[in-house]
């Protein structure tokens, strides 16, 4: 009985100390958790900032090349289109864009029709952009800033201006992402609020509808345009 009372007395005596140790351990654990969370947030912020700067540099280099090709080689349209097509294939998410502009019609098209469209699309897009910029000359290209597109996507929006002498700058927004190889790809170019991809989708949908809802009809039109 005495032994029982002795143990109880020790527990009562040292209970505040045990509680203090327990509280201290809990506080330390919470501090470690907060510190780890803060460190992770800092690292994520640094990574995001680095990605934004990389995206800006990517567009600055690519945009300058594209504007140069589209505005400085007007005396040689064939070479102009060839060089821009190379830029498009190497730096744009071609398959993703082609899939987007096809919309619901990709579900009913045959494999051969889609394969043919993909090849025609790569050639046709050069015509689209050269037509869009054919009246531009003496322009300079300036990247302003970049920011995450938001949501669950890893898209980055890069904002830039094409500056013309004695005229208001032309606002150009680029949607880019980093692919599995760590290379940046462009999914859309928005010129003065007008999405090039959305514009293509609307035009192609109209052509397909006018040809009985068949992708082969669009392919025929694209081939005719390229032959002109």
JSON list of C-alpha atoms in Angstrom, two decimals:
[
{"chain": "A", "resi": 1, "resn": "UNK", "atom": "CA", "xyz": [0.00, 0.00, 0.00]},
{"chain": "A", "resi": 2, "resn": "UNK", "atom": "CA", "xyz": [2.83, 2.35, 0.94]},
{"chain": "A", "resi": 3, "resn": "UNK", "atom": "CA", "xyz": [4.52, 1.60, -2.38]},
{"chain": "A", "resi": 4, "resn": "UNK", "atom": "CA", "xyz": [1.33, 2.50, -4.23]},
{"chain": "A", "resi": 5, "resn": "UNK", "atom": "CA", "xyz": [1.03, 5.82, -2.38]},
{"chain": "A", "resi": 6, "resn": "UNK", "atom": "CA", "xyz": [4.71, 6.52, -3.01]},
{"chain": "A", "resi": 7, "resn": "UNK", "atom": "CA", "xyz": [4.33, 6.04, -6.77]},
{"chain": "A", "resi": 8, "resn": "UNK", "atom": "CA", "xyz": [1.18, 8.15, -6.79]},
{"chain": "A", "resi": 9, "resn": "UNK", "atom": "CA", "xyz": [2.98, 10.90, -4.92]},
{"chain": "A", "resi": 10, "resn": "UNK", "atom": "CA", "xyz": [5.82, 10.86, -7.46]},
{"chain": "A", "resi": 11, "resn": "UNK", "atom": "CA", "xyz": [3.34, 11.12, -10.32]},
{"chain": "A", "resi": 12, "resn": "UNK", "atom": "CA", "xyz": [1.63, 14.06, -8.68]},
{"chain": "A", "resi": 13, "resn": "UNK", "atom": "CA", "xyz": [4.96, 15.69, -7.91]},
{"chain": "A", "resi": 14, "resn": "UNK", "atom": "CA", "xyz": [6.43, 15.33, -11.37]},
{"chain": "A", "resi": 15, "resn": "UNK", "atom": "CA", "xyz": [3.21, 15.70, -13.39]},
{"chain": "A", "resi": 16, "resn": "UNK", "atom": "CA", "xyz": [3.75, 19.42, -14.09]},
{"chain": "A", "resi": 17, "resn": "UNK", "atom": "CA", "xyz": [7.24, 18.62, -15.37]},
{"chain": "A", "resi": 18, "resn": "UNK", "atom": "CA", "xyz": [5.92, 15.83, -17.61]},
{"chain": "A", "resi": 19, "resn": "UNK", "atom": "CA", "xyz": [3.20, 18.16, -18.91]},
{"chain": "A", "resi": 20, "resn": "UNK", "atom": "CA", "xyz": [5.75, 20.88, -19.61]},
{"chain": "A", "resi": 21, "resn": "UNK", "atom": "CA", "xyz": [7.98, 18.44, -21.49]},
{"chain": "A", "resi": 22, "resn": "UNK", "atom": "CA", "xyz": [4.98, 17.18, -23.45]},
{"chain": "A", "resi": 23, "resn": "UNK", "atom": "CA", "xyz": [3.87, 20.73, -24.31]},
{"chain": "A", "resi": 24, "resn": "UNK", "atom": "CA", "xyz": [7.40, 21.66, -25.34]},
{"chain": "A", "resi": 25, "resn": "UNK", "atom": "CA", "xyz": [7.64, 18.61, -27.59]},
{"chain": "A", "resi": 26, "resn": "UNK", "atom": "CA", "xyz": [4.28, 19.44, -29.14]},
{"chain": "A", "resi": 27, "resn": "UNK", "atom": "CA", "xyz": [5.32, 23.06, -29.70]},
{"chain": "A", "resi": 28, "resn": "UNK", "atom": "CA", "xyz": [8.59, 21.91, -31.28]},
{"chain": "A", "resi": 29, "resn": "UNK", "atom": "CA", "xyz": [6.69, 19.56, -33.58]},
{"chain": "A", "resi": 30, "resn": "UNK", "atom": "CA", "xyz": [4.33, 22.35, -34.62]},
{"chain": "A", "resi": 31, "resn": "UNK", "atom": "CA", "xyz": [7.26, 24.69, -35.24]},
{"chain": "A", "resi": 32, "resn": "UNK", "atom": "CA", "xyz": [8.98, 22.07, -37.39]},
{"chain": "A", "resi": 33, "resn": "UNK", "atom": "CA", "xyz": [5.77, 21.57, -39.36]},
{"chain": "A", "resi": 34, "resn": "UNK", "atom": "CA", "xyz": [5.32, 25.32, -39.90]},
{"chain": "A", "resi": 35, "resn": "UNK", "atom": "CA", "xyz": [8.99, 25.67, -40.83]},
{"chain": "A", "resi": 36, "resn": "UNK", "atom": "CA", "xyz": [8.76, 22.82, -43.35]},
{"chain": "A", "resi": 37, "resn": "UNK", "atom": "CA", "xyz": [5.57, 24.27, -44.84]},
{"chain": "A", "resi": 38, "resn": "UNK", "atom": "CA", "xyz": [7.16, 27.72, -45.06]},
{"chain": "A", "resi": 39, "resn": "UNK", "atom": "CA", "xyz": [10.28, 26.27, -46.68]},
{"chain": "A", "resi": 40, "resn": "UNK", "atom": "CA", "xyz": [8.15, 24.40, -49.23]},
{"chain": "A", "resi": 41, "resn": "UNK", "atom": "CA", "xyz": [6.22, 27.58, -50.06]},
{"chain": "A", "resi": 42, "resn": "UNK", "atom": "CA", "xyz": [9.46, 29.52, -50.47]},
{"chain": "A", "resi": 43, "resn": "UNK", "atom": "CA", "xyz": [10.83, 26.85, -52.78]},
{"chain": "A", "resi": 44, "resn": "UNK", "atom": "CA", "xyz": [7.62, 26.76, -54.82]},
{"chain": "A", "resi": 45, "resn": "UNK", "atom": "CA", "xyz": [7.70, 30.55, -55.11]},
{"chain": "A", "resi": 46, "resn": "UNK", "atom": "CA", "xyz": [11.31, 30.47, -56.29]},
{"chain": "A", "resi": 47, "resn": "UNK", "atom": "CA", "xyz": [10.49, 27.77, -58.84]},
{"chain": "A", "resi": 48, "resn": "UNK", "atom": "CA", "xyz": [7.48, 29.70, -60.11]},
{"chain": "A", "resi": 49, "resn": "UNK", "atom": "CA", "xyz": [9.52, 32.90, -60.39]},
{"chain": "A", "resi": 50, "resn": "UNK", "atom": "CA", "xyz": [12.25, 31.04, -62.30]},
{"chain": "A", "resi": 51, "resn": "UNK", "atom": "CA", "xyz": [9.66, 29.54, -64.67]},
{"chain": "A", "resi": 52, "resn": "UNK", "atom": "CA", "xyz": [8.16, 32.96, -65.34]},
{"chain": "A", "resi": 53, "resn": "UNK", "atom": "CA", "xyz": [11.57, 34.42, -66.16]},
{"chain": "A", "resi": 54, "resn": "UNK", "atom": "CA", "xyz": [12.35, 31.47, -68.43]},
{"chain": "A", "resi": 55, "resn": "UNK", "atom": "CA", "xyz": [9.02, 31.90, -70.22]},
{"chain": "A", "resi": 56, "resn": "UNK", "atom": "CA", "xyz": [9.72, 35.61, -70.72]},
{"chain": "A", "resi": 57, "resn": "UNK", "atom": "CA", "xyz": [13.17, 34.88, -72.16]},
{"chain": "A", "resi": 58, "resn": "UNK", "atom": "CA", "xyz": [11.71, 32.18, -74.43]},
{"chain": "A", "resi": 59, "resn": "UNK", "atom": "CA", "xyz": [9.09, 34.52, -75.87]},
{"chain": "A", "resi": 60, "resn": "UNK", "atom": "CA", "xyz": [11.53, 37.42, -76.16]},
{"chain": "A", "resi": 61, "resn": "UNK", "atom": "CA", "xyz": [13.82, 35.31, -78.33]},
{"chain": "A", "resi": 62, "resn": "UNK", "atom": "CA", "xyz": [11.11, 33.53, -80.29]},
{"chain": "A", "resi": 63, "resn": "UNK", "atom": "CA", "xyz": [8.91, 36.58, -80.75]},
{"chain": "A", "resi": 64, "resn": "UNK", "atom": "CA", "xyz": [11.78, 38.63, -82.11]},
{"chain": "A", "resi": 65, "resn": "UNK", "atom": "CA", "xyz": [12.61, 35.87, -84.61]},
{"chain": "A", "resi": 66, "resn": "UNK", "atom": "CA", "xyz": [8.98, 35.47, -85.67]},
{"chain": "A", "resi": 67, "resn": "UNK", "atom": "CA", "xyz": [8.40, 39.19, -86.12]},
{"chain": "A", "resi": 68, "resn": "UNK", "atom": "CA", "xyz": [11.62, 39.46, -88.11]},
{"chain": "A", "resi": 69, "resn": "UNK", "atom": "CA", "xyz": [10.57, 36.63, -90.43]},
{"chain": "A", "resi": 70, "resn": "UNK", "atom": "CA", "xyz": [7.03, 37.96, -90.82]},
{"chain": "A", "resi": 71, "resn": "UNK", "atom": "CA", "xyz": [8.03, 41.57, -91.48]},
{"chain": "A", "resi": 72, "resn": "UNK", "atom": "CA", "xyz": [11.52, 41.57, -92.99]},
{"chain": "A", "resi": 73, "resn": "UNK", "atom": "CA", "xyz": [11.19, 38.99, -95.77]},
{"chain": "A", "resi": 74, "resn": "UNK", "atom": "CA", "xyz": [8.22, 40.33, -97.68]},
{"chain": "A", "resi": 75, "resn": "UNK", "atom": "CA", "xyz": [10.18, 40.26, -100.94]},
{"chain": "A", "resi": 76, "resn": "UNK", "atom": "CA", "xyz": [10.43, 36.47, -100.72]},
{"chain": "A", "resi": 77, "resn": "UNK", "atom": "CA", "xyz": [7.04, 35.08, -99.59]},
{"chain": "A", "resi": 78, "resn": "UNK", "atom": "CA", "xyz": [8.02, 31.45, -100.16]},
{"chain": "A", "resi": 79, "resn": "UNK", "atom": "CA", "xyz": [11.10, 31.73, -97.94]},
{"chain": "A", "resi": 80, "resn": "UNK", "atom": "CA", "xyz": [9.10, 33.73, -95.41]},
{"chain": "A", "resi": 81, "resn": "UNK", "atom": "CA", "xyz": [6.49, 30.99, -95.09]},
{"chain": "A", "resi": 82, "resn": "UNK", "atom": "CA", "xyz": [9.13, 28.27, -94.96]},
{"chain": "A", "resi": 83, "resn": "UNK", "atom": "CA", "xyz": [11.01, 29.95, -92.12]},
{"chain": "A", "resi": 84, "resn": "UNK", "atom": "CA", "xyz": [7.87, 30.68, -90.13]},
{"chain": "A", "resi": 85, "resn": "UNK", "atom": "CA", "xyz": [6.65, 27.11, -90.61]},
{"chain": "A", "resi": 86, "resn": "UNK", "atom": "CA", "xyz": [9.93, 25.93, -89.07]},
{"chain": "A", "resi": 87, "resn": "UNK", "atom": "CA", "xyz": [9.40, 28.25, -86.10]},
{"chain": "A", "resi": 88, "resn": "UNK", "atom": "CA", "xyz": [5.85, 26.99, -85.71]},
{"chain": "A", "resi": 89, "resn": "UNK", "atom": "CA", "xyz": [6.79, 23.30, -85.83]},
{"chain": "A", "resi": 90, "resn": "UNK", "atom": "CA", "xyz": [9.75, 23.68, -83.47]},
{"chain": "A", "resi": 91, "resn": "UNK", "atom": "CA", "xyz": [8.19, 25.90, -80.82]},
{"chain": "A", "resi": 92, "resn": "UNK", "atom": "CA", "xyz": [4.40, 25.53, -80.93]},
{"chain": "A", "resi": 93, "resn": "UNK", "atom": "CA", "xyz": [2.37, 22.66, -79.46]},
{"chain": "A", "resi": 94, "resn": "UNK", "atom": "CA", "xyz": [1.25, 21.75, -82.97]},
{"chain": "A", "resi": 95, "resn": "UNK", "atom": "CA", "xyz": [-0.69, 18.59, -82.17]},
{"chain": "A", "resi": 96, "resn": "UNK", "atom": "CA", "xyz": [-2.52, 20.22, -79.26]},
{"chain": "A", "resi": 97, "resn": "UNK", "atom": "CA", "xyz": [-3.45, 23.23, -81.37]},
{"chain": "A", "resi": 98, "resn": "UNK", "atom": "CA", "xyz": [-4.55, 21.08, -84.30]},
{"chain": "A", "resi": 99, "resn": "UNK", "atom": "CA", "xyz": [-6.69, 18.96, -81.97]},
{"chain": "A", "resi": 100, "resn": "UNK", "atom": "CA", "xyz": [-8.24, 22.08, -80.45]},
{"chain": "A", "resi": 101, "resn": "UNK", "atom": "CA", "xyz": [-9.11, 23.73, -83.76]},
{"chain": "A", "resi": 102, "resn": "UNK", "atom": "CA", "xyz": [-10.78, 20.52, -84.99]},
{"chain": "A", "resi": 103, "resn": "UNK", "atom": "CA", "xyz": [-13.09, 20.53, -81.99]},
{"chain": "A", "resi": 104, "resn": "UNK", "atom": "CA", "xyz": [-15.81, 17.89, -82.00]},
{"chain": "A", "resi": 105, "resn": "UNK", "atom": "CA", "xyz": [-15.10, 16.91, -85.61]},
{"chain": "A", "resi": 106, "resn": "UNK", "atom": "CA", "xyz": [-11.99, 14.99, -84.60]},
{"chain": "A", "resi": 107, "resn": "UNK", "atom": "CA", "xyz": [-14.28, 12.33, -83.09]},
{"chain": "A", "resi": 108, "resn": "UNK", "atom": "CA", "xyz": [-15.94, 11.50, -86.41]},
{"chain": "A", "resi": 109, "resn": "UNK", "atom": "CA", "xyz": [-12.92, 11.92, -88.69]},
{"chain": "A", "resi": 110, "resn": "UNK", "atom": "CA", "xyz": [-10.99, 8.90, -89.88]},
{"chain": "A", "resi": 111, "resn": "UNK", "atom": "CA", "xyz": [-7.36, 8.32, -88.95]},
{"chain": "A", "resi": 112, "resn": "UNK", "atom": "CA", "xyz": [-6.27, 9.10, -92.50]},
{"chain": "A", "resi": 113, "resn": "UNK", "atom": "CA", "xyz": [-8.30, 12.33, -92.58]},
{"chain": "A", "resi": 114, "resn": "UNK", "atom": "CA", "xyz": [-6.73, 13.50, -89.32]},
{"chain": "A", "resi": 115, "resn": "UNK", "atom": "CA", "xyz": [-3.25, 12.58, -90.50]},
{"chain": "A", "resi": 116, "resn": "UNK", "atom": "CA", "xyz": [-3.73, 14.55, -93.70]},
{"chain": "A", "resi": 117, "resn": "UNK", "atom": "CA", "xyz": [-5.18, 17.49, -91.79]},
{"chain": "A", "resi": 118, "resn": "UNK", "atom": "CA", "xyz": [-2.23, 17.58, -89.41]},
{"chain": "A", "resi": 119, "resn": "UNK", "atom": "CA", "xyz": [0.23, 17.95, -92.30]},
{"chain": "A", "resi": 120, "resn": "UNK", "atom": "CA", "xyz": [-1.92, 20.54, -94.07]},
{"chain": "A", "resi": 121, "resn": "UNK", "atom": "CA", "xyz": [-2.39, 22.47, -90.84]},
{"chain": "A", "resi": 122, "resn": "UNK", "atom": "CA", "xyz": [1.36, 22.86, -90.31]},
{"chain": "A", "resi": 123, "resn": "UNK", "atom": "CA", "xyz": [1.68, 24.41, -93.76]},
{"chain": "A", "resi": 124, "resn": "UNK", "atom": "CA", "xyz": [-1.51, 26.46, -93.60]},
{"chain": "A", "resi": 125, "resn": "UNK", "atom": "CA", "xyz": [-0.72, 28.14, -90.29]},
{"chain": "A", "resi": 126, "resn": "UNK", "atom": "CA", "xyz": [2.24, 29.92, -91.88]},
{"chain": "A", "resi": 127, "resn": "UNK", "atom": "CA", "xyz": [-0.19, 31.51, -94.35]},
{"chain": "A", "resi": 128, "resn": "UNK", "atom": "CA", "xyz": [-2.44, 32.59, -91.48]},
{"chain": "A", "resi": 129, "resn": "UNK", "atom": "CA", "xyz": [0.30, 34.40, -89.60]},
{"chain": "A", "resi": 130, "resn": "UNK", "atom": "CA", "xyz": [1.99, 35.94, -92.64]},
{"chain": "A", "resi": 131, "resn": "UNK", "atom": "CA", "xyz": [-1.40, 37.30, -93.69]},
{"chain": "A", "resi": 132, "resn": "UNK", "atom": "CA", "xyz": [-2.00, 38.66, -90.19]},
{"chain": "A", "resi": 133, "resn": "UNK", "atom": "CA", "xyz": [1.31, 40.54, -90.15]},
{"chain": "A", "resi": 134, "resn": "UNK", "atom": "CA", "xyz": [1.74, 41.34, -93.85]},
{"chain": "A", "resi": 135, "resn": "UNK", "atom": "CA", "xyz": [1.20, 45.10, -93.39]},
{"chain": "A", "resi": 136, "resn": "UNK", "atom": "CA", "xyz": [3.62, 45.45, -90.49]},
{"chain": "A", "resi": 137, "resn": "UNK", "atom": "CA", "xyz": [7.03, 47.03, -90.97]},
{"chain": "A", "resi": 138, "resn": "UNK", "atom": "CA", "xyz": [9.70, 48.68, -88.82]},
{"chain": "A", "resi": 139, "resn": "UNK", "atom": "CA", "xyz": [8.26, 47.06, -85.70]},
{"chain": "A", "resi": 140, "resn": "UNK", "atom": "CA", "xyz": [10.09, 46.25, -82.49]},
{"chain": "A", "resi": 141, "resn": "UNK", "atom": "CA", "xyz": [9.12, 43.47, -80.10]},
{"chain": "A", "resi": 142, "resn": "UNK", "atom": "CA", "xyz": [9.03, 43.99, -76.33]},
{"chain": "A", "resi": 143, "resn": "UNK", "atom": "CA", "xyz": [8.16, 41.48, -73.60]},
{"chain": "A", "resi": 144, "resn": "UNK", "atom": "CA", "xyz": [6.45, 43.17, -70.65]},
{"chain": "A", "resi": 145, "resn": "UNK", "atom": "CA", "xyz": [5.82, 40.50, -68.04]},
{"chain": "A", "resi": 146, "resn": "UNK", "atom": "CA", "xyz": [4.56, 36.97, -67.40]},
{"chain": "A", "resi": 147, "resn": "UNK", "atom": "CA", "xyz": [2.18, 35.42, -64.90]},
{"chain": "A", "resi": 148, "resn": "UNK", "atom": "CA", "xyz": [0.69, 31.98, -64.20]},
{"chain": "A", "resi": 149, "resn": "UNK", "atom": "CA", "xyz": [-2.54, 31.32, -66.09]},
{"chain": "A", "resi": 150, "resn": "UNK", "atom": "CA", "xyz": [-4.09, 30.02, -62.87]},
{"chain": "A", "resi": 151, "resn": "UNK", "atom": "CA", "xyz": [-6.21, 26.98, -62.18]},
{"chain": "A", "resi": 152, "resn": "UNK", "atom": "CA", "xyz": [-4.76, 23.49, -62.32]},
{"chain": "A", "resi": 153, "resn": "UNK", "atom": "CA", "xyz": [-2.91, 24.04, -65.58]},
{"chain": "A", "resi": 154, "resn": "UNK", "atom": "CA", "xyz": [0.79, 24.83, -65.79]},
{"chain": "A", "resi": 155, "resn": "UNK", "atom": "CA", "xyz": [0.18, 27.42, -68.48]},
{"chain": "A", "resi": 156, "resn": "UNK", "atom": "CA", "xyz": [1.99, 30.74, -68.32]},
{"chain": "A", "resi": 157, "resn": "UNK", "atom": "CA", "xyz": [0.73, 33.92, -69.97]},
{"chain": "A", "resi": 158, "resn": "UNK", "atom": "CA", "xyz": [3.44, 36.14, -71.40]},
{"chain": "A", "resi": 159, "resn": "UNK", "atom": "CA", "xyz": [2.43, 39.69, -72.30]},
{"chain": "A", "resi": 160, "resn": "UNK", "atom": "CA", "xyz": [4.24, 41.63, -75.00]},
{"chain": "A", "resi": 161, "resn": "UNK", "atom": "CA", "xyz": [3.90, 44.54, -77.40]},
{"chain": "A", "resi": 162, "resn": "UNK", "atom": "CA", "xyz": [4.74, 45.02, -81.04]},
{"chain": "A", "resi": 163, "resn": "UNK", "atom": "CA", "xyz": [5.69, 48.67, -81.20]},
{"chain": "A", "resi": 164, "resn": "UNK", "atom": "CA", "xyz": [5.19, 50.62, -84.40]},
{"chain": "A", "resi": 165, "resn": "UNK", "atom": "CA", "xyz": [6.51, 54.10, -85.18]},
{"chain": "A", "resi": 166, "resn": "UNK", "atom": "CA", "xyz": [3.90, 56.81, -84.61]},
{"chain": "A", "resi": 167, "resn": "UNK", "atom": "CA", "xyz": [1.23, 54.29, -83.65]},
{"chain": "A", "resi": 168, "resn": "UNK", "atom": "CA", "xyz": [-0.20, 52.58, -80.62]},
{"chain": "A", "resi": 169, "resn": "UNK", "atom": "CA", "xyz": [1.55, 49.33, -79.66]},
{"chain": "A", "resi": 170, "resn": "UNK", "atom": "CA", "xyz": [-0.09, 46.07, -80.65]},
{"chain": "A", "resi": 171, "resn": "UNK", "atom": "CA", "xyz": [-0.73, 43.88, -77.62]},
{"chain": "A", "resi": 172, "resn": "UNK", "atom": "CA", "xyz": [0.25, 40.24, -78.04]},
{"chain": "A", "resi": 173, "resn": "UNK", "atom": "CA", "xyz": [-0.31, 37.58, -75.39]},
{"chain": "A", "resi": 174, "resn": "UNK", "atom": "CA", "xyz": [1.37, 34.18, -75.59]},
{"chain": "A", "resi": 175, "resn": "UNK", "atom": "CA", "xyz": [0.16, 31.08, -73.78]},
{"chain": "A", "resi": 176, "resn": "UNK", "atom": "CA", "xyz": [3.07, 28.76, -73.08]},
{"chain": "A", "resi": 177, "resn": "UNK", "atom": "CA", "xyz": [3.86, 25.68, -71.02]},
{"chain": "A", "resi": 178, "resn": "UNK", "atom": "CA", "xyz": [6.90, 23.49, -70.33]},
{"chain": "A", "resi": 179, "resn": "UNK", "atom": "CA", "xyz": [6.63, 20.03, -71.87]},
{"chain": "A", "resi": 180, "resn": "UNK", "atom": "CA", "xyz": [7.95, 16.73, -70.47]},
{"chain": "A", "resi": 181, "resn": "UNK", "atom": "CA", "xyz": [11.36, 17.43, -72.02]},
{"chain": "A", "resi": 182, "resn": "UNK", "atom": "CA", "xyz": [11.63, 20.76, -70.24]},
{"chain": "A", "resi": 183, "resn": "UNK", "atom": "CA", "xyz": [11.07, 22.73, -73.45]},
{"chain": "A", "resi": 184, "resn": "UNK", "atom": "CA", "xyz": [8.60, 25.61, -73.66]},
{"chain": "A", "resi": 185, "resn": "UNK", "atom": "CA", "xyz": [5.76, 25.31, -76.17]},
{"chain": "A", "resi": 186, "resn": "UNK", "atom": "CA", "xyz": [3.17, 27.82, -77.32]},
{"chain": "A", "resi": 187, "resn": "UNK", "atom": "CA", "xyz": [-0.49, 26.82, -77.31]},
{"chain": "A", "resi": 188, "resn": "UNK", "atom": "CA", "xyz": [-2.01, 30.09, -78.48]},
{"chain": "A", "resi": 189, "resn": "UNK", "atom": "CA", "xyz": [-1.19, 33.63, -79.57]},
{"chain": "A", "resi": 190, "resn": "UNK", "atom": "CA", "xyz": [-3.70, 36.34, -78.75]},
{"chain": "A", "resi": 191, "resn": "UNK", "atom": "CA", "xyz": [-3.31, 39.48, -80.85]},
{"chain": "A", "resi": 192, "resn": "UNK", "atom": "CA", "xyz": [-5.19, 42.52, -79.58]},
{"chain": "A", "resi": 193, "resn": "UNK", "atom": "CA", "xyz": [-7.59, 40.26, -77.68]},
{"chain": "A", "resi": 194, "resn": "UNK", "atom": "CA", "xyz": [-8.19, 37.93, -80.61]},
{"chain": "A", "resi": 195, "resn": "UNK", "atom": "CA", "xyz": [-7.15, 34.30, -80.10]},
{"chain": "A", "resi": 196, "resn": "UNK", "atom": "CA", "xyz": [-5.55, 32.86, -83.21]},
{"chain": "A", "resi": 197, "resn": "UNK", "atom": "CA", "xyz": [-6.47, 29.29, -82.18]},
{"chain": "A", "resi": 198, "resn": "UNK", "atom": "CA", "xyz": [-10.09, 30.19, -81.48]},
{"chain": "A", "resi": 199, "resn": "UNK", "atom": "CA", "xyz": [-10.30, 32.08, -84.76]},
{"chain": "A", "resi": 200, "resn": "UNK", "atom": "CA", "xyz": [-8.96, 29.05, -86.65]},
{"chain": "A", "resi": 201, "resn": "UNK", "atom": "CA", "xyz": [-11.39, 26.75, -84.85]},
{"chain": "A", "resi": 202, "resn": "UNK", "atom": "CA", "xyz": [-14.35, 28.94, -85.79]},
{"chain": "A", "resi": 203, "resn": "UNK", "atom": "CA", "xyz": [-13.27, 29.19, -89.43]},
{"chain": "A", "resi": 204, "resn": "UNK", "atom": "CA", "xyz": [-12.53, 25.48, -89.79]},
{"chain": "A", "resi": 205, "resn": "UNK", "atom": "CA", "xyz": [-15.82, 24.49, -88.14]},
{"chain": "A", "resi": 206, "resn": "UNK", "atom": "CA", "xyz": [-17.69, 26.65, -90.64]},
{"chain": "A", "resi": 207, "resn": "UNK", "atom": "CA", "xyz": [-15.85, 25.06, -93.59]},
{"chain": "A", "resi": 208, "resn": "UNK", "atom": "CA", "xyz": [-16.50, 21.54, -92.31]},
{"chain": "A", "resi": 209, "resn": "UNK", "atom": "CA", "xyz": [-20.20, 22.29, -91.81]},
{"chain": "A", "resi": 210, "resn": "UNK", "atom": "CA", "xyz": [-20.42, 23.64, -95.36]},
{"chain": "A", "resi": 211, "resn": "UNK", "atom": "CA", "xyz": [-18.95, 20.36, -96.61]},
{"chain": "A", "resi": 212, "resn": "UNK", "atom": "CA", "xyz": [-21.38, 17.99, -94.99]},
{"chain": "A", "resi": 213, "resn": "UNK", "atom": "CA", "xyz": [-19.62, 17.79, -91.63]},
{"chain": "A", "resi": 214, "resn": "UNK", "atom": "CA", "xyz": [-16.66, 15.92, -93.09]},
{"chain": "A", "resi": 215, "resn": "UNK", "atom": "CA", "xyz": [-13.02, 16.70, -92.34]},
{"chain": "A", "resi": 216, "resn": "UNK", "atom": "CA", "xyz": [-12.17, 15.66, -95.88]},
{"chain": "A", "resi": 217, "resn": "UNK", "atom": "CA", "xyz": [-14.00, 18.80, -97.04]},
{"chain": "A", "resi": 218, "resn": "UNK", "atom": "CA", "xyz": [-11.73, 21.01, -94.93]},
{"chain": "A", "resi": 219, "resn": "UNK", "atom": "CA", "xyz": [-8.65, 19.16, -96.16]},
{"chain": "A", "resi": 220, "resn": "UNK", "atom": "CA", "xyz": [-9.71, 19.82, -99.74]},
{"chain": "A", "resi": 221, "resn": "UNK", "atom": "CA", "xyz": [-10.11, 23.54, -99.06]},
{"chain": "A", "resi": 222, "resn": "UNK", "atom": "CA", "xyz": [-6.72, 23.76, -97.34]},
{"chain": "A", "resi": 223, "resn": "UNK", "atom": "CA", "xyz": [-5.01, 22.00, -100.25]},
{"chain": "A", "resi": 224, "resn": "UNK", "atom": "CA", "xyz": [-6.63, 24.43, -102.68]},
{"chain": "A", "resi": 225, "resn": "UNK", "atom": "CA", "xyz": [-5.42, 27.39, -100.65]},
{"chain": "A", "resi": 226, "resn": "UNK", "atom": "CA", "xyz": [-1.88, 26.06, -100.47]},
{"chain": "A", "resi": 227, "resn": "UNK", "atom": "CA", "xyz": [-1.85, 25.54, -104.23]},
{"chain": "A", "resi": 228, "resn": "UNK", "atom": "CA", "xyz": [-2.76, 29.18, -104.93]}
]
